[in-house]
CSV table of C-alpha atoms and ligand atoms in Angstrom, one decimal:
chain,number,residue,atom,x,y,z
A,1,MET,CA,-65.6,13.6,-6.4
A,2,SER,CA,-62.1,13.6,-4.9
A,3,HIS,CA,-60.1,10.6,-5.8
A,4,LYS,CA,-57.9,8.5,-3.6
A,5,ARG,CA,-54.3,8.6,-4.6
A,6,VAL,CA,-52.2,5.5,-5.3
A,7,ALA,CA,-48.5,5.2,-5.6
A,8,ILE,CA,-47.1,2.2,-7.4
A,9,LEU,CA,-43.7,0.7,-6.6
A,10,ILE,CA,-41.9,-1.3,-9.3
A,11,SER,CA,-38.5,-2.8,-10.1
A,12,GLY,CA,-38.9,-4.0,-13.7
A,13,GLY,CA,-41.0,-3.9,-16.8
A,14,GLY,CA,-44.0,-2.7,-14.9
A,15,SER,CA,-46.7,-4.6,-16.8
A,16,ASN,CA,-48.8,-4.8,-13.6
A,17,MET,CA,-48.3,-1.1,-13.0
A,18,VAL,CA,-49.6,-0.4,-16.5
A,19,SER,CA,-52.7,-2.6,-16.0
A,20,LEU,CA,-53.4,-0.8,-12.7
A,21,VAL,CA,-52.9,2.7,-14.3
A,22,ASP,CA,-55.0,1.9,-17.3
A,23,SER,CA,-57.9,0.7,-15.0
A,24,MET,CA,-58.0,4.0,-13.1
A,25,ILE,CA,-60.3,5.9,-15.4
A,26,GLY,CA,-63.9,7.1,-15.4
A,27,ASP,CA,-65.8,6.4,-12.1
A,28,HIS,CA,-62.8,4.5,-10.6
A,29,PRO,CA,-62.4,6.0,-7.1
A,30,VAL,CA,-58.5,6.0,-7.3
A,31,ARG,CA,-56.0,7.8,-9.5
A,32,PRO,CA,-52.3,7.2,-9.9
A,33,CYS,CA,-50.1,9.9,-8.3
A,34,LEU,CA,-46.6,8.4,-8.5
A,35,VAL,CA,-44.6,5.5,-9.8
A,36,ILE,CA,-41.3,4.7,-7.9
A,37,SER,CA,-38.6,2.3,-8.9
A,38,ASN,CA,-35.5,1.2,-7.0
A,39,ASP,CA,-33.8,0.7,-10.3
A,40,ALA,CA,-33.3,3.7,-12.7
A,41,GLU,CA,-33.3,1.2,-15.6
A,42,ALA,CA,-36.7,-0.3,-14.9
A,43,GLY,CA,-38.7,-0.3,-18.1
A,44,GLY,CA,-41.8,0.6,-16.3
A,45,LEU,CA,-40.5,4.1,-15.6
A,46,LYS,CA,-40.8,5.1,-19.2
A,47,LYS,CA,-44.3,3.5,-19.5
A,48,ALA,CA,-45.4,5.6,-16.5
A,49,ALA,CA,-44.0,8.8,-17.9
A,50,ALA,CA,-45.6,8.1,-21.2
A,51,ARG,CA,-48.9,8.0,-19.3
A,52,GLY,CA,-48.3,11.4,-17.7
A,53,ILE,CA,-47.5,10.0,-14.3
A,54,ALA,CA,-44.9,11.4,-12.0
A,55,THR,CA,-41.9,9.1,-11.5
A,56,ALA,CA,-39.2,8.8,-8.9
A,57,VAL,CA,-36.1,6.6,-8.5
A,58,VAL,CA,-34.8,5.6,-5.1
A,59,ASP,CA,-31.8,3.4,-5.8
A,60,HIS,CA,-31.2,0.8,-3.1
A,61,LEU,CA,-27.6,0.1,-4.0
A,62,PRO,CA,-26.0,3.0,-2.0
A,63,PHE,CA,-27.8,1.6,1.1
A,64,ALA,CA,-26.5,-2.0,0.8
A,65,GLY,CA,-27.1,-3.7,4.1
A,66,ASP,CA,-29.1,-0.9,5.6
A,67,ARG,CA,-32.8,-1.4,4.7
A,68,ALA,CA,-34.0,1.2,7.1
A,69,ALA,CA,-31.8,3.9,5.5
A,70,PHE,CA,-33.1,2.9,2.0
A,71,GLU,CA,-36.7,3.1,3.3
A,72,ALA,CA,-36.1,6.5,4.9
A,73,GLU,CA,-35.5,7.7,1.4
A,74,LEU,CA,-38.2,5.7,-0.2
A,75,VAL,CA,-40.9,7.1,2.1
A,76,LYS,CA,-40.1,10.7,1.2
A,77,PRO,CA,-41.6,10.8,-2.3
A,78,LEU,CA,-44.6,8.7,-1.0
A,79,LEU,CA,-45.3,11.3,1.6
A,80,ALA,CA,-44.7,14.2,-0.7
A,81,ALA,CA,-47.2,12.7,-3.2
A,82,GLU,CA,-49.8,12.2,-0.4
A,83,ALA,CA,-50.4,8.6,-1.4
A,84,ASP,CA,-53.4,7.1,0.2
A,85,ILE,CA,-52.8,3.6,-1.1
A,86,VAL,CA,-49.4,1.9,-2.1
A,87,CYS,CA,-49.4,-0.9,-4.6
A,88,LEU,CA,-46.3,-3.0,-4.9
A,89,ALA,CA,-46.2,-4.3,-8.5
A,90,GLY,CA,-43.1,-6.4,-9.1
A,91,PHE,CA,-41.2,-4.4,-6.5
A,92,MET,CA,-38.3,-6.8,-5.6
A,93,ARG,CA,-37.1,-5.4,-2.3
A,94,VAL,CA,-38.0,-6.8,1.1
A,95,LEU,CA,-39.5,-4.1,3.4
A,96,THR,CA,-39.0,-3.8,7.1
A,97,VAL,CA,-41.7,-3.6,9.7
A,98,GLY,CA,-40.9,0.1,10.2
A,99,PHE,CA,-41.8,0.9,6.6
A,100,VAL,CA,-44.8,-1.4,6.4
A,101,SER,CA,-46.3,0.0,9.6
A,102,GLN,CA,-46.4,3.5,8.0
A,103,PHE,CA,-48.8,2.1,5.4
A,104,GLN,CA,-50.6,-0.5,7.5
A,105,GLY,CA,-53.9,-1.4,5.9
A,106,ARG,CA,-53.3,0.5,2.8
A,107,MET,CA,-50.4,-1.3,1.0
A,108,LEU,CA,-51.1,-4.1,-1.4
A,109,ASN,CA,-48.8,-6.6,-3.2
A,110,ILE,CA,-49.2,-9.0,-6.1
A,111,HIS,CA,-47.3,-12.3,-5.9
A,112,PRO,CA,-47.1,-15.0,-8.6
A,113,SER,CA,-48.3,-18.0,-6.7
A,114,LEU,CA,-51.4,-19.2,-4.9
A,115,LEU,CA,-50.3,-18.0,-1.4
A,116,PRO,CA,-49.6,-19.3,1.1
A,117,LYS,CA,-47.8,-21.6,-1.3
A,118,TYR,CA,-44.4,-20.5,-2.6
A,119,LYS,CA,-43.6,-17.3,-0.9
A,120,GLY,CA,-40.4,-15.7,-2.2
A,121,LEU,CA,-38.8,-16.3,-5.6
A,122,ASN,CA,-39.0,-18.9,-8.4
A,123,THR,CA,-42.6,-19.6,-7.8
A,124,HIS,CA,-43.4,-21.1,-11.2
A,125,ALA,CA,-40.5,-23.6,-11.1
A,126,ARG,CA,-41.5,-24.6,-7.6
A,127,ALA,CA,-45.1,-25.2,-8.6
A,128,LEU,CA,-43.9,-27.4,-11.5
A,129,GLU,CA,-41.4,-29.3,-9.4
A,130,ALA,CA,-44.1,-30.0,-6.8
A,131,GLY,CA,-46.3,-31.5,-9.6
A,132,ASP,CA,-49.1,-29.0,-8.9
A,133,THR,CA,-52.1,-29.2,-11.2
A,134,GLU,CA,-53.1,-25.7,-10.3
A,135,HIS,CA,-51.2,-22.4,-10.0
A,136,GLY,CA,-51.9,-18.7,-10.1
A,137,CYS,CA,-51.4,-15.4,-8.4
A,138,THR,CA,-52.5,-13.6,-5.3
A,139,VAL,CA,-53.0,-10.0,-4.2
A,140,HIS,CA,-52.6,-9.5,-0.5
A,141,GLU,CA,-52.3,-6.8,2.1
A,142,VAL,CA,-48.7,-6.2,3.0
A,143,THR,CA,-47.7,-7.1,6.6
A,144,ALA,CA,-44.3,-7.3,8.1
A,145,ALA,CA,-43.9,-11.0,7.1
A,146,LEU,CA,-42.8,-11.6,3.5
A,147,ASP,CA,-45.6,-12.5,1.1
A,148,ASP,CA,-48.0,-12.8,4.0
A,149,GLY,CA,-51.0,-10.8,5.1
A,150,PRO,CA,-54.7,-11.0,4.4
A,151,ILE,CA,-55.5,-12.3,0.9
A,152,LEU,CA,-57.6,-9.9,-1.1
A,153,GLY,CA,-57.8,-11.9,-4.3
A,154,GLN,CA,-56.6,-14.9,-6.2
A,155,ALA,CA,-56.7,-16.1,-9.8
A,156,ARG,CA,-56.3,-19.9,-10.4
A,157,ILE,CA,-55.2,-21.5,-13.6
A,158,PRO,CA,-54.5,-25.1,-14.6
A,159,VAL,CA,-51.0,-26.3,-15.1
A,160,VAL,CA,-50.9,-28.1,-18.4
A,161,PRO,CA,-48.6,-30.8,-19.8
A,162,GLY,CA,-45.5,-29.3,-21.3
A,163,ASP,CA,-45.6,-26.2,-19.1
A,164,THR,CA,-42.2,-24.7,-18.3
A,165,PRO,CA,-41.5,-22.0,-15.8
A,166,ASP,CA,-41.7,-19.5,-18.7
A,167,THR,CA,-45.0,-20.6,-20.2
A,168,LEU,CA,-46.5,-20.7,-16.7
A,169,ALA,CA,-45.2,-17.3,-15.8
A,170,ALA,CA,-46.6,-15.8,-19.0
A,171,ARG,CA,-50.1,-17.3,-18.4
A,172,VAL,CA,-50.1,-16.3,-14.8
A,173,LEU,CA,-49.1,-12.7,-15.7
A,174,GLU,CA,-52.1,-12.4,-18.0
A,175,TRP,CA,-54.3,-13.2,-14.9
A,176,GLU,CA,-52.2,-10.8,-12.7
A,177,HIS,CA,-53.3,-8.0,-15.1
A,178,LYS,CA,-56.9,-8.9,-14.5
A,179,LEU,CA,-56.7,-9.6,-10.8
A,180,TYR,CA,-54.8,-6.6,-9.5
A,181,PRO,CA,-57.1,-3.9,-11.0
A,182,ALA,CA,-60.1,-5.8,-9.8
A,183,VAL,CA,-58.7,-6.0,-6.3
A,184,LEU,CA,-57.6,-2.4,-6.2
A,185,ARG,CA,-61.1,-1.2,-7.2
A,186,ARG,CA,-62.8,-3.3,-4.6
A,187,PHE,CA,-60.3,-2.4,-1.9
A,188,ALA,CA,-60.5,1.3,-2.6
A,189,ALA,CA,-64.3,1.1,-2.1
A,190,GLY,CA,-63.7,-0.3,1.4
A,191,ASP,CA,-64.7,-3.9,0.4
A,192,ARG,CA,-62.1,-6.4,1.6
A,193,ARG,CA,-63.8,-9.6,0.4
A,194,PRO,CA,-61.4,-11.5,-1.8
A,195,VAL,CA,-61.8,-11.3,-5.5
A,196,LEU,CA,-61.7,-14.9,-6.9
A,197,LEU,CA,-60.9,-15.3,-10.6
A,198,PRO,CA,-61.7,-16.7,-13.1
B,201,GAR,C1,-45.0,-10.2,-11.6
B,201,GAR,O1,-45.1,-11.5,-12.1
B,201,GAR,C2,-45.2,-10.1,-10.2
B,201,GAR,O2,-46.2,-10.9,-9.7
B,201,GAR,C3,-43.8,-10.5,-9.7
B,201,GAR,O3,-42.9,-9.9,-10.5
B,201,GAR,C4,-43.5,-9.7,-11.8
B,201,GAR,C5,-43.4,-8.3,-12.2
B,201,GAR,O4,-43.8,-8.1,-13.5
B,201,GAR,N1,-43.6,-10.1,-8.3
B,201,GAR,C6,-42.9,-10.8,-7.4
B,201,GAR,O5,-42.3,-11.8,-7.7
B,201,GAR,C7,-42.8,-10.2,-6.0
B,201,GAR,N2,-42.1,-11.0,-5.1
B,201,GAR,P1,-44.2,-6.6,-14.1
B,201,GAR,O6,-43.0,-5.7,-13.7
B,201,GAR,O7,-44.3,-6.8,-15.5
B,201,GAR,O8,-45.4,-6.2,-13.4
């Protein structure tokens, strides 16, 4: 069988990238073709290379203030790798409508909150400040609006007494590692019903 090809975009440690890559084995319909980072120091690059995956770096800094010029570079390795699906996994750059439209309906993102709550940054601190009793993570299709787009999966966890942004982030991350592979697998099979965990 011919596998679909997924490219994964990261900016940091890449633990979600690793969970995705490690899930794409056996009868999984998708295989990783490329990991791209906007930061040459991103720890995830070494983890990808250690797994035999091609890597690329497209540094955003030389393009400060010109997102479209950055994206014109970013798209080149994605096209060269013939990616069918693009997974944003801790990729911390905002993308323009021009870029997003090139991958419409085939680009996913994971976000550390129960969207539509807490788009943007500092999601764990914001959930705590609001006194939420429940928090979690969301995988959604990427559209032009930040942290928006159809929800493809969510994992919910309780907020417990004594939680700090760090303890909450660590517990949410464990669920990210379950949720994102589950969503990718279902999405790649053409099934867009949301995955709800636990
Ligand atoms: C994850 O918690 C992910 O949800 C978050 O960054 C972290 C990356 O960790 N993404 C965002 O905040 C996107 N706005 P990782 O590099 O270990 O996967």
